[in-house]
Coordinates of C-alpha atoms and ligand atoms in Angstrom, one line a residue:
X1 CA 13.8 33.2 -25.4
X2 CA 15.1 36.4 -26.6
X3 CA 13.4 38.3 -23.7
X4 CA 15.1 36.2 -21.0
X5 CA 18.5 36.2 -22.5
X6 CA 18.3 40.0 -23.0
X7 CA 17.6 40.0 -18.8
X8 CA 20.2 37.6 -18.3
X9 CA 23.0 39.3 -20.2
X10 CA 21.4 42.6 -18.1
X11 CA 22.5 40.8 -14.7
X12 CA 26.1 39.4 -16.1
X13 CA 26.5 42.7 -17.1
X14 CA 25.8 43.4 -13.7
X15 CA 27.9 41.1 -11.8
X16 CA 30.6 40.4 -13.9
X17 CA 30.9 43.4 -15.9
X18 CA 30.2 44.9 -19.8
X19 CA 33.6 43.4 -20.8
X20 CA 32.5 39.8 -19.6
X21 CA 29.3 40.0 -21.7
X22 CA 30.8 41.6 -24.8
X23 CA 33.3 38.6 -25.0
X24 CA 31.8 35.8 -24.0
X25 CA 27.8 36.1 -23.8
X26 CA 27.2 38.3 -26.5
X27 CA 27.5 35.9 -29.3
X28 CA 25.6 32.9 -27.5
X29 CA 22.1 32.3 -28.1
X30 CA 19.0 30.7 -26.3
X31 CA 18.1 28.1 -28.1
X32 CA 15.6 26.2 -26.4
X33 CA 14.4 25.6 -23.2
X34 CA 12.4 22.5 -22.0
X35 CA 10.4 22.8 -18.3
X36 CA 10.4 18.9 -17.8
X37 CA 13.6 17.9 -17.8
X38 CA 14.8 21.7 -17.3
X39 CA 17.2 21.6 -20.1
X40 CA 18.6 24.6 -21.7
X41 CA 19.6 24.7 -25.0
X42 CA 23.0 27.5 -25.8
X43 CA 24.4 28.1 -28.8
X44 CA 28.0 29.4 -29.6
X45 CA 29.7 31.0 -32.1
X46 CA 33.0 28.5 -31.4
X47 CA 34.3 25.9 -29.5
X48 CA 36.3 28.2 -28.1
X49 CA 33.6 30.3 -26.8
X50 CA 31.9 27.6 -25.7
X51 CA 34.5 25.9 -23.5
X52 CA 35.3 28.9 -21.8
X53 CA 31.8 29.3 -20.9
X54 CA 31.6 26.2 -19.8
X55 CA 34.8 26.4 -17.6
X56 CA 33.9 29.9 -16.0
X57 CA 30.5 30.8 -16.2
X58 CA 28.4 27.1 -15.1
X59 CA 28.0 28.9 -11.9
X60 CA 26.1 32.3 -13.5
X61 CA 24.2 30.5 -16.1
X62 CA 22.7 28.2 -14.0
X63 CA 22.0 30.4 -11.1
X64 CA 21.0 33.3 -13.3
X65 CA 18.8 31.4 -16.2
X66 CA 17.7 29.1 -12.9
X67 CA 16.0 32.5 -11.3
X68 CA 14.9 34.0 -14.6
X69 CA 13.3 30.3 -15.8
X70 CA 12.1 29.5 -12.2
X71 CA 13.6 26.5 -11.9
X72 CA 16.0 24.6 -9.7
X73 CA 18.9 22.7 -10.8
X74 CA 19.3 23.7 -14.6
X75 CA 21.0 21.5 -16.8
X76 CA 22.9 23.4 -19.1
X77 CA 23.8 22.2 -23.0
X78 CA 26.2 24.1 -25.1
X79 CA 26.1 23.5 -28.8
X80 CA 28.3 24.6 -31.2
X81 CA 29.4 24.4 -34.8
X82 CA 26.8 22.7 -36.8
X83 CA 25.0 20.9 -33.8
X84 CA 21.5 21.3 -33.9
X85 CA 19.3 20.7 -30.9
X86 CA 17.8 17.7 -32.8
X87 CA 20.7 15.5 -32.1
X88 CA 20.8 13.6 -28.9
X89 CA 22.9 15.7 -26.9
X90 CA 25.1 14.3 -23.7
X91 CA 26.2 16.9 -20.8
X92 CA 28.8 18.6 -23.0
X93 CA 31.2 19.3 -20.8
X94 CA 31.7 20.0 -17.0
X95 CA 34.5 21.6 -15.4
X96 CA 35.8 19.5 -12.1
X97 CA 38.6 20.7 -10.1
X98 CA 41.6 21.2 -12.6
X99 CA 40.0 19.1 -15.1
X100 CA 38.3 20.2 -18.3
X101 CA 36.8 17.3 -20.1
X102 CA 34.3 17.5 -22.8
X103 CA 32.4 14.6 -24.3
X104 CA 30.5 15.2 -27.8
X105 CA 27.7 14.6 -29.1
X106 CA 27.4 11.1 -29.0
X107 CA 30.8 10.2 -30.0
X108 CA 33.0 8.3 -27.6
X109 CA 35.1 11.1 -25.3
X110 CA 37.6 13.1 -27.1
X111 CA 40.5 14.7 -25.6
X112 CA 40.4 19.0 -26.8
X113 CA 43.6 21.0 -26.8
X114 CA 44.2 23.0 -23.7
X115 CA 41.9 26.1 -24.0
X116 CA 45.0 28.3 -22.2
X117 CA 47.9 28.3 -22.9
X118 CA 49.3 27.8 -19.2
X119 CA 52.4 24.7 -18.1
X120 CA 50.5 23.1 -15.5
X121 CA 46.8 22.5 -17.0
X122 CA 45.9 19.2 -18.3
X123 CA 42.5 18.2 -20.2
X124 CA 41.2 15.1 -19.6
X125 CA 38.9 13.1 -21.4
X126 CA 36.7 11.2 -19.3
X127 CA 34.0 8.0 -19.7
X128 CA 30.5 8.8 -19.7
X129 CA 29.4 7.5 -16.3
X130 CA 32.2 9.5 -14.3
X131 CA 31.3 12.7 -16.5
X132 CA 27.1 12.2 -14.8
X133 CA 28.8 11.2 -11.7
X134 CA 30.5 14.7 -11.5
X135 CA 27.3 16.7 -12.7
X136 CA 25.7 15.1 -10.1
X137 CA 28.1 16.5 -7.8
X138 CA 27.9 19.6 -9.3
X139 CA 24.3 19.8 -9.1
X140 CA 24.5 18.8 -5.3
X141 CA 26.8 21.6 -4.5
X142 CA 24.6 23.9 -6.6
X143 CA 22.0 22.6 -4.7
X144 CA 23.3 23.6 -1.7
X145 CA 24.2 26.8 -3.2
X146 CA 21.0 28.3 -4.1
X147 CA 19.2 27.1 -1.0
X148 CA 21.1 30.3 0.8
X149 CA 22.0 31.9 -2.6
X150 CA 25.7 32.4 -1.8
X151 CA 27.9 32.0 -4.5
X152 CA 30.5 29.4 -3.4
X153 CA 34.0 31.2 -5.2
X154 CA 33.3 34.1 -3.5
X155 CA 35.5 33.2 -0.4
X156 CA 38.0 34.9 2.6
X157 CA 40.9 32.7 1.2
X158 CA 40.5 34.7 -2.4
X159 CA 39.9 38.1 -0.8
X160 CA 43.1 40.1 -1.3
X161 CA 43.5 42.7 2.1
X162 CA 45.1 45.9 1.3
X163 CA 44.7 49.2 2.9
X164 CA 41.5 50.1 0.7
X165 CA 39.5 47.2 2.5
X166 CA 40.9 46.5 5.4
X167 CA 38.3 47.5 7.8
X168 CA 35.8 46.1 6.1
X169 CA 37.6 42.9 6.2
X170 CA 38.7 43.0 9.6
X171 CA 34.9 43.6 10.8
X172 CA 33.7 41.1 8.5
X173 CA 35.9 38.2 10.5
X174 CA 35.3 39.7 13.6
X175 CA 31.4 39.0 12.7
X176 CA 32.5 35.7 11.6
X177 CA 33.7 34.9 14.8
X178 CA 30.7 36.8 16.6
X179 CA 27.3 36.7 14.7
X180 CA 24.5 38.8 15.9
X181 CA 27.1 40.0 19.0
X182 CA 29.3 42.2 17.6
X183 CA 28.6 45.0 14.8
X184 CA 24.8 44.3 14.4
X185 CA 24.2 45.2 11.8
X186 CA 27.6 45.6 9.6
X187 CA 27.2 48.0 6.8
X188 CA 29.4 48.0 4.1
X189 CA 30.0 50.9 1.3
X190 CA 32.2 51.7 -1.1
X191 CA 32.1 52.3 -5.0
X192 CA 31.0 49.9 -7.4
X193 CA 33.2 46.7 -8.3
X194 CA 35.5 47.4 -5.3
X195 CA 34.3 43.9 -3.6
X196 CA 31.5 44.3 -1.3
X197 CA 29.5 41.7 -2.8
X198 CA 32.6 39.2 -2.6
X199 CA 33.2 40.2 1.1
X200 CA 29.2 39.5 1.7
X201 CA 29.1 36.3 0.0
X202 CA 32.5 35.2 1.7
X203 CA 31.2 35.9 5.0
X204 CA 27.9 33.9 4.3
X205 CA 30.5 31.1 3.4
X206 CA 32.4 31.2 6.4
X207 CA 29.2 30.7 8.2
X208 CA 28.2 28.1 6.7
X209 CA 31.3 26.4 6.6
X210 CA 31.2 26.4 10.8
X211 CA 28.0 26.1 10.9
X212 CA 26.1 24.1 8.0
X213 CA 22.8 24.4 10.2
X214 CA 22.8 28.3 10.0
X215 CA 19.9 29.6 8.0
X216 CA 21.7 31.8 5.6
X217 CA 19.6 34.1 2.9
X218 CA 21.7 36.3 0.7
X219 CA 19.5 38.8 -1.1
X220 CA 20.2 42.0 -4.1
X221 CA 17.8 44.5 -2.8
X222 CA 16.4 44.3 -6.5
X223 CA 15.3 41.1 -5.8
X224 CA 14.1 41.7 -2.6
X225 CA 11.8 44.2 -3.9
X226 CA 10.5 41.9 -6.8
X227 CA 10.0 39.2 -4.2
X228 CA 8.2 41.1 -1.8
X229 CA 6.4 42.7 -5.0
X230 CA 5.2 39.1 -6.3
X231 CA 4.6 37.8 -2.9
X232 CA 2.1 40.8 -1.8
X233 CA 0.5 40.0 -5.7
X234 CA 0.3 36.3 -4.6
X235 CA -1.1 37.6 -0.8
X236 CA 2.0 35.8 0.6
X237 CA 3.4 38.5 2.3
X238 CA 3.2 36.8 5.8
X239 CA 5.5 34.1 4.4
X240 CA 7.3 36.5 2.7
X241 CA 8.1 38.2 5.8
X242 CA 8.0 35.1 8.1
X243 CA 11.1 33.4 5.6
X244 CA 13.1 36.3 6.3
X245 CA 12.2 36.6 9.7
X246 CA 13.4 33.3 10.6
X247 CA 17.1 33.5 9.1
X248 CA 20.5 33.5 11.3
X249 CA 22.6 35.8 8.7
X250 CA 20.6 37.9 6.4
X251 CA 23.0 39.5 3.6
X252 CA 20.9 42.3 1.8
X253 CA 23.5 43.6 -0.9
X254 CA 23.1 47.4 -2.4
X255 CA 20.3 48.3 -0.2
X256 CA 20.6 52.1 -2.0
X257 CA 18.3 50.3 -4.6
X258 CA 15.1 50.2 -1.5
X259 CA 15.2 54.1 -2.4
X260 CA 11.5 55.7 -2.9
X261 CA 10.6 52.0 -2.5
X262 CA 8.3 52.8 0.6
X263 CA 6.4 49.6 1.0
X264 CA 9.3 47.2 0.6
X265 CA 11.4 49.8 3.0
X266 CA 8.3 49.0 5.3
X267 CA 8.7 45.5 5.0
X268 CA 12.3 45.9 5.9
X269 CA 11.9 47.8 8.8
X270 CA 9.9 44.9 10.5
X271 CA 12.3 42.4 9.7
X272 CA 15.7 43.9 10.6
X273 CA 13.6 45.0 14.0
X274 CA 12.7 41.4 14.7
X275 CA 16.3 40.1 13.6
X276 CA 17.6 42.9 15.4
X277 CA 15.7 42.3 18.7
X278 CA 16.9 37.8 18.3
X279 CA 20.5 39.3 17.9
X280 CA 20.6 37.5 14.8
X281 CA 23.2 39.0 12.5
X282 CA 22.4 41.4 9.2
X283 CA 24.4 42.5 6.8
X284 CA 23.8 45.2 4.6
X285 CA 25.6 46.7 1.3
X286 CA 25.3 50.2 -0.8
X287 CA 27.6 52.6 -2.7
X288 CA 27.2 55.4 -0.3
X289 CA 27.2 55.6 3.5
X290 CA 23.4 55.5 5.2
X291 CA 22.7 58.9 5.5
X292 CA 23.6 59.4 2.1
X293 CA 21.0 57.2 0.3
X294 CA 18.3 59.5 -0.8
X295 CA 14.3 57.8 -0.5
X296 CA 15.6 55.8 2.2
X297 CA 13.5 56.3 5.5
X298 CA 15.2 58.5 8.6
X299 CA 14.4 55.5 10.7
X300 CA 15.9 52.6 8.7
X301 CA 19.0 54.9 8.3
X302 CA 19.7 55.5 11.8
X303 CA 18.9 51.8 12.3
X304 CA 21.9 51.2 9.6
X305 CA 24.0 52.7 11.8
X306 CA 23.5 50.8 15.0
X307 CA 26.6 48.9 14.0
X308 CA 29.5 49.1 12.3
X309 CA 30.1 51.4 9.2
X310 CA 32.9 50.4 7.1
X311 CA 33.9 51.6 4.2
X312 CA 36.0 49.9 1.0
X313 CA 38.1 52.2 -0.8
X314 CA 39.8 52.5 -4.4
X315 CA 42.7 50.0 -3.8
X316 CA 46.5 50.7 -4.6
X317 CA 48.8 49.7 -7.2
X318 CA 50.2 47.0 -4.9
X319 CA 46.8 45.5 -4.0
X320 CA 45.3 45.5 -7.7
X321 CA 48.4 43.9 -8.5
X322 CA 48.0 41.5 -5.3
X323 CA 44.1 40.9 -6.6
X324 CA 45.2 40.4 -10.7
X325 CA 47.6 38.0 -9.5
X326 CA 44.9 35.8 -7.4
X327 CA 42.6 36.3 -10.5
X328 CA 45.2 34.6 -12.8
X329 CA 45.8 31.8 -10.4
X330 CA 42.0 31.4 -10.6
X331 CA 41.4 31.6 -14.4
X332 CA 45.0 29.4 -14.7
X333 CA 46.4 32.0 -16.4
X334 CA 50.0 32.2 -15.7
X335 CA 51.1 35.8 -15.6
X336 CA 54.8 37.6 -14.9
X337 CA 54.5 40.6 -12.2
X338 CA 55.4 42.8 -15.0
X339 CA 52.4 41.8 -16.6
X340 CA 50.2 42.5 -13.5
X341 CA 51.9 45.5 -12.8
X342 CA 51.0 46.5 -16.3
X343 CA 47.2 45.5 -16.0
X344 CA 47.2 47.1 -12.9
X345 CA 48.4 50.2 -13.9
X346 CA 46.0 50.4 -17.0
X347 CA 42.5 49.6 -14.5
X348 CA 42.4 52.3 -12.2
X349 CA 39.3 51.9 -10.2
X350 CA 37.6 49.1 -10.8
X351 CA 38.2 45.3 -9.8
X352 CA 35.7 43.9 -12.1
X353 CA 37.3 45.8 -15.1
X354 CA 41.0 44.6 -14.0
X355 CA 39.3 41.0 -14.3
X356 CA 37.0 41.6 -17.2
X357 CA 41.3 43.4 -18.5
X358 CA 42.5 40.0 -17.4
X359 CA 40.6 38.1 -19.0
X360 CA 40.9 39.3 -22.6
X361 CA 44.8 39.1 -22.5
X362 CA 43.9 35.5 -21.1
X363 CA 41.5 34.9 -24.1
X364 CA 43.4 36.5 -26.5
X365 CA 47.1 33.8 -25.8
X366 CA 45.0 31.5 -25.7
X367 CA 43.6 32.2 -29.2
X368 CA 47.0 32.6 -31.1
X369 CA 48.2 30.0 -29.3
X370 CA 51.3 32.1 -27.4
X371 CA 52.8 32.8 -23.1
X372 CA 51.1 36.2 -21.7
X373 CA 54.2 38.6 -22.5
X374 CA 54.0 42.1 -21.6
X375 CA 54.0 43.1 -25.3
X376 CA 50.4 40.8 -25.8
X377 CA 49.3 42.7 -23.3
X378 CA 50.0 45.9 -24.4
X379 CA 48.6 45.1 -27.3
X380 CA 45.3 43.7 -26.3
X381 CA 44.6 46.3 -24.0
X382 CA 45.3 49.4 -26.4
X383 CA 42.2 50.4 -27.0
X384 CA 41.2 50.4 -23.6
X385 CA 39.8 54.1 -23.1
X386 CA 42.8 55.8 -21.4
X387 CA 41.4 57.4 -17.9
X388 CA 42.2 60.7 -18.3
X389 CA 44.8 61.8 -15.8
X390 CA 43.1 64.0 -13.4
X391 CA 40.2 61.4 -13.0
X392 CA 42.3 58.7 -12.5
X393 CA 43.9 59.7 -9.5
X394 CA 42.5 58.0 -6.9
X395 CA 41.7 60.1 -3.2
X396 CA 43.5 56.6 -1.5
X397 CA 46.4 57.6 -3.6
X398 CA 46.9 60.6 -2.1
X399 CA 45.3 60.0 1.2
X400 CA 48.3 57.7 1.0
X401 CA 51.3 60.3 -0.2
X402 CA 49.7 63.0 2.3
X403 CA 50.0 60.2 5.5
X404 CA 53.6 59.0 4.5
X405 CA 55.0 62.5 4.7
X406 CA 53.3 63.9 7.7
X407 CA 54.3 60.6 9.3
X408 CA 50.7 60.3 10.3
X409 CA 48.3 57.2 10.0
X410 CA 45.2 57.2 7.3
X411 CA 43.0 56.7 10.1
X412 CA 44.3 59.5 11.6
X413 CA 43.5 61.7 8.8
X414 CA 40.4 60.3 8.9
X415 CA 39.7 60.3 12.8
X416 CA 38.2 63.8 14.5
X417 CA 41.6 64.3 16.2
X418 CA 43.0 68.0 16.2
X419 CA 46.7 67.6 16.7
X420 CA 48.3 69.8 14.9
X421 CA 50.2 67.5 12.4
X422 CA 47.2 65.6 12.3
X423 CA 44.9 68.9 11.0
X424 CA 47.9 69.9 8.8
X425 CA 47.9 66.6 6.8
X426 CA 43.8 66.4 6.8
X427 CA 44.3 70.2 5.0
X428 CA 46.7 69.1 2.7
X429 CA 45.2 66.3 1.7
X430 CA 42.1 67.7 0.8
X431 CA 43.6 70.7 -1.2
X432 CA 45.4 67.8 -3.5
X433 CA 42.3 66.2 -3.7
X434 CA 40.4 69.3 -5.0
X435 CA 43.5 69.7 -7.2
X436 CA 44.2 66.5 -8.6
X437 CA 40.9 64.8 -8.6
X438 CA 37.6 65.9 -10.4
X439 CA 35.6 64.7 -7.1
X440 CA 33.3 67.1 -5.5
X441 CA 33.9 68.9 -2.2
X442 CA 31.1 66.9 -0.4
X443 CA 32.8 63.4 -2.1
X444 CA 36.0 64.2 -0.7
X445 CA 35.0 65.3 2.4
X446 CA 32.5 62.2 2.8
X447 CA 35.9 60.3 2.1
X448 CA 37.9 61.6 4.4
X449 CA 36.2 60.9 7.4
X450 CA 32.5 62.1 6.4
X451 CA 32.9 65.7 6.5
X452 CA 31.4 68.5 5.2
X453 CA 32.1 71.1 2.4
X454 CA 32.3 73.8 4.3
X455 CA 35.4 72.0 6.4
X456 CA 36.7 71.2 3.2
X457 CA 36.7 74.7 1.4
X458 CA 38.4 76.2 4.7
X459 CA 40.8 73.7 5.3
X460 CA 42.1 74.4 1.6
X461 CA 41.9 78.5 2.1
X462 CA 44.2 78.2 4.6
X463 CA 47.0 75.8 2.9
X464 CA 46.8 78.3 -0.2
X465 CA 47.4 80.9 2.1
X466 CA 50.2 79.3 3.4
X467 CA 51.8 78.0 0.1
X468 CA 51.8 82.2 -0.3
X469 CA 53.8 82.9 2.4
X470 CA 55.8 80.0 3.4
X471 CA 58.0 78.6 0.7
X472 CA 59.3 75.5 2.4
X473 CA 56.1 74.6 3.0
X474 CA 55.3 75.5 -0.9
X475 CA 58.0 73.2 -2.2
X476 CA 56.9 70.3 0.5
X477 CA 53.1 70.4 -1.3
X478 CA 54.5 70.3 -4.8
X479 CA 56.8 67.4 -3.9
X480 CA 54.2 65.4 -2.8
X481 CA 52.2 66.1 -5.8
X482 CA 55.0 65.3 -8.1
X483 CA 54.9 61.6 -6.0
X484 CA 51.0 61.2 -6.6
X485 CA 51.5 62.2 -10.0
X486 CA 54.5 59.3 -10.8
X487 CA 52.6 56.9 -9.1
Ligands
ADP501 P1 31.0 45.3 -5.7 O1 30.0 44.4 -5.0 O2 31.6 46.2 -4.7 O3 30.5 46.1 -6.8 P2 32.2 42.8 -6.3 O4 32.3 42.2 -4.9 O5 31.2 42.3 -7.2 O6 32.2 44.4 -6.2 O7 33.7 42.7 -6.9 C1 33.9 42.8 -8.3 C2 35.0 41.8 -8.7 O8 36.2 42.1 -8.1 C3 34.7 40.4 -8.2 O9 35.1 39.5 -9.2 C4 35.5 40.2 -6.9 O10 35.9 38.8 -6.7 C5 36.7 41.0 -7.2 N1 37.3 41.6 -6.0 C6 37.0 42.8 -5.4 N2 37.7 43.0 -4.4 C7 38.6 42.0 -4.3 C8 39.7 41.6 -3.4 N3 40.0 42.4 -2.4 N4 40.3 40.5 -3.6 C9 40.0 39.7 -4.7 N5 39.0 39.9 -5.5 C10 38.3 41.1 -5.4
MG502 MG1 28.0 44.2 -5.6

């Protein structure tokens, strides 16, 4: 039991993030776990930890614990206080629509305080036979979910669009709209917890939403690989590779993980050839563009370029605050725009960690009982490790600055065009990106537009020559940096 729950807090860790596990999971214990009526048995610290498992995390545990356990359809008991697993336990709780209701023990249902402290949430309590009516439509939609994997919150209506994503968005609709025809396949890359896995599983949805008869299969590459691992141990792999084969949308999320993994890579080859050839649509994921992923094969590289390569960047102050704002909505949380300006501000980089920051302002009023002011917020988020400044400037930031005074597009600083304002602005932006950022020359030039660091390192010679002898232009570059630097 230990062994399992040790893997699964490795993959929440994964998907939702160190601060997620730390709070919530890290206390909870595996209790029990029967294969015939595939019951698991949690423990938690508090009712408190317990219902806001229950409210958010359903979804993972069951999905995760379902993979690890090799089962379908989990059922999922939370105990708490001094329940033991001896008592006759009844489906604790379920979360349904805005609902929470939680029934316990066998006692008759009992109404709990509201677990946030938000105006418009109500708890319910509910009788017995409508709580099993709702599992069972739980367990039909989960159902439904794992038989193409896709996790069903993941969705286009909750993806925020900002300037850091929109390209990947756009091409994601237009595949949408176009599977298998246009941008076969798509590749999407961009650092970690920047939302390439939302934008996957979002797509799959859409899919399946127009078309429930679509064979959808959304994969991790780890799990590829342990699948096609077990399945050559089990002599399967002609099923293996006949189950993949036959698929309409194949998702494969951070394919940089098939690295030095020859014989899945193999594998992979022969399915995205077949897929390719049936115009049926893949989609793959990693945290580098293809030719960047080292122990990848030449051929399967060029092959992830066929299509479209778009990237998702470090988003903006505006779109964090745009995405911690849709977060709160989700988690009813109710939270002022200072708030989420504040939030934003503190979470550079990272989407998962503005959440996981979120989260423990969220679980934190909801504990002593009090609104989300900006003060609580402050307060619960002081220890977070302060970013030192020059890492936390973000490239987009100054890609950004650098566009808006040269009155030239992003793209355009990206794009292979020479015009003169064009190469000016490209220069300047990668001197203040040596300057301001701790990247590398290759990582800047891979962001702006894939080049190299040799175009990089000349481009800046020649602005600090001119910053020597032109002092208009001097002042100009130190303006914009003052910008960047308040932002
Ligand atoms: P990645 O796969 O790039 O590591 P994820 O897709 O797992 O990142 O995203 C991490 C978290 O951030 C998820 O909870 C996701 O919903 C959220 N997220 C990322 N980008 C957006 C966005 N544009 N709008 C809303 N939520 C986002
Ligand atoms: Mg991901």
């Amino acid at each position: 039991m230990h062994l399992i729950w040790d893997e699964f807090l490795k993959i929440i860790k994964e998907e939702a993030g160190s601060q997620v596990v730390e709070t919530w999971f890290k206390a909870v214990t595996l209790l029990e776990w029967d294969t015939t009526s595939r019951q698991v048995i949690l423990k938690a610290p508090n009712p408190f930890v317990k219902n806001w498992i229950q409210q958010h995390y359903t979804q993972l545990l069951k999905t995760h614990l379902g993979r690890l356990l090799h089962a379908d359809d989990l059922k999922i008991f939370i105990l708490c206080n001094n329940q033991t697993v001896d008592e006759k336990i009844i489906p604790a709780s379920v979360t349904h629509d805005n609902q929470l209701f939680v029934i316990e023990k066998k006692q008759a249902p009992k109404k709990i305080t509201p677990t946030l402290t938000t105006n418009n949430m109500v708890n319910v309590g509910k009788s017995r036979s409508e709580s099993s009516l709702t599992l069972m439509t739980l367990e039909k939609k989960e159902k439904a979910k794992t038989s193409s994997n896709l996790n069903p919150s993941y969705l286009f209506n909750n993806f925020i669009v900002g300037p850091s994503n929109s390209l990947a968005h756009a091409a994601a609709c237009a595949v949408v709209n176009n599977l298998g025809k246009v941008y076969n396949p798509l590749f999407i890359y961009g650092g970690t917890g920047l939302g390439k896995t939302h934008l996957m599983h979002a797509i799959g949805n859409e899919v399946k939403h127009k078309n429930p008869k679509a064979i959808i299969r959304y994969e991790t590459s780890d799990r590829f690989i342990n699948e096609f691992i077990n399945a050559i141990r089990l002599d399967r792999s002609l099923q293996f590779r006949e189950k993949y084969q036959k698929v309409d949308l194949l998702l494969l999320d951070d394919i940089q993980f098939l690295s030095n993994k020859e014989q899945t890579q193999e594998m992979f080859f022969h399915i995205f050839n077949v897929l390719y050839e049936e115009q049926k649509q893949i989609i793959l994921s990693s945290d580098t563009f293809p030719q960047e992923i080292t122990g990848l094969q030449g051929r399967l590289k060029s092959r992830m370029e066929w299509g479209l390569v778009a990237d998702i960047q470090f988003p903006d102050l505006e779109t964090k605050t745009a995405i911690l704002c849709k977060k709160a909505e989700q988690h009813r949380l109710t939270i002022s725009e200072e708030v989420a300006d504040y939030i934003a501000s503190r979470v550079r980089s990272n989407i998962r960690e503005l959440e996981g920051a979120l989260i423990r302002v969220g679980a934190f009023a909801s504990l002593i009982n009090q609104p989300i002011s900006l003060d609580l917020a402050k307060k619960v988020l002081l220890n977070l490790a302060e970013e030192p400044k020059k890492e936390g400037i973000i490239l987009s930031t100054i890609l950004k600055n650098v566009a808006k005074n040269y009155d030239v597009s992003i793209n355009e600083i990206k794009s292979k065009k020479r015009f003169k304002d064009i190469s000016i602005a490209r220069a300047v932006a990668f001197f203040l990106m040596k300057k301001l950022s701790d990247c590398s020359l290759q990582a800047i030039g891979g962001f702006i537009g894939g080049r190299d660091h040799s175009t990089v390192i000349h481009a800046i010679n020649k602005i600090e020559e001119l910053m020597i002898c032109d002092h208009a232009f001097k002042k100009k570059i130190e303006m914009i940096e003052q910008r960047i630097l308040s932002e």
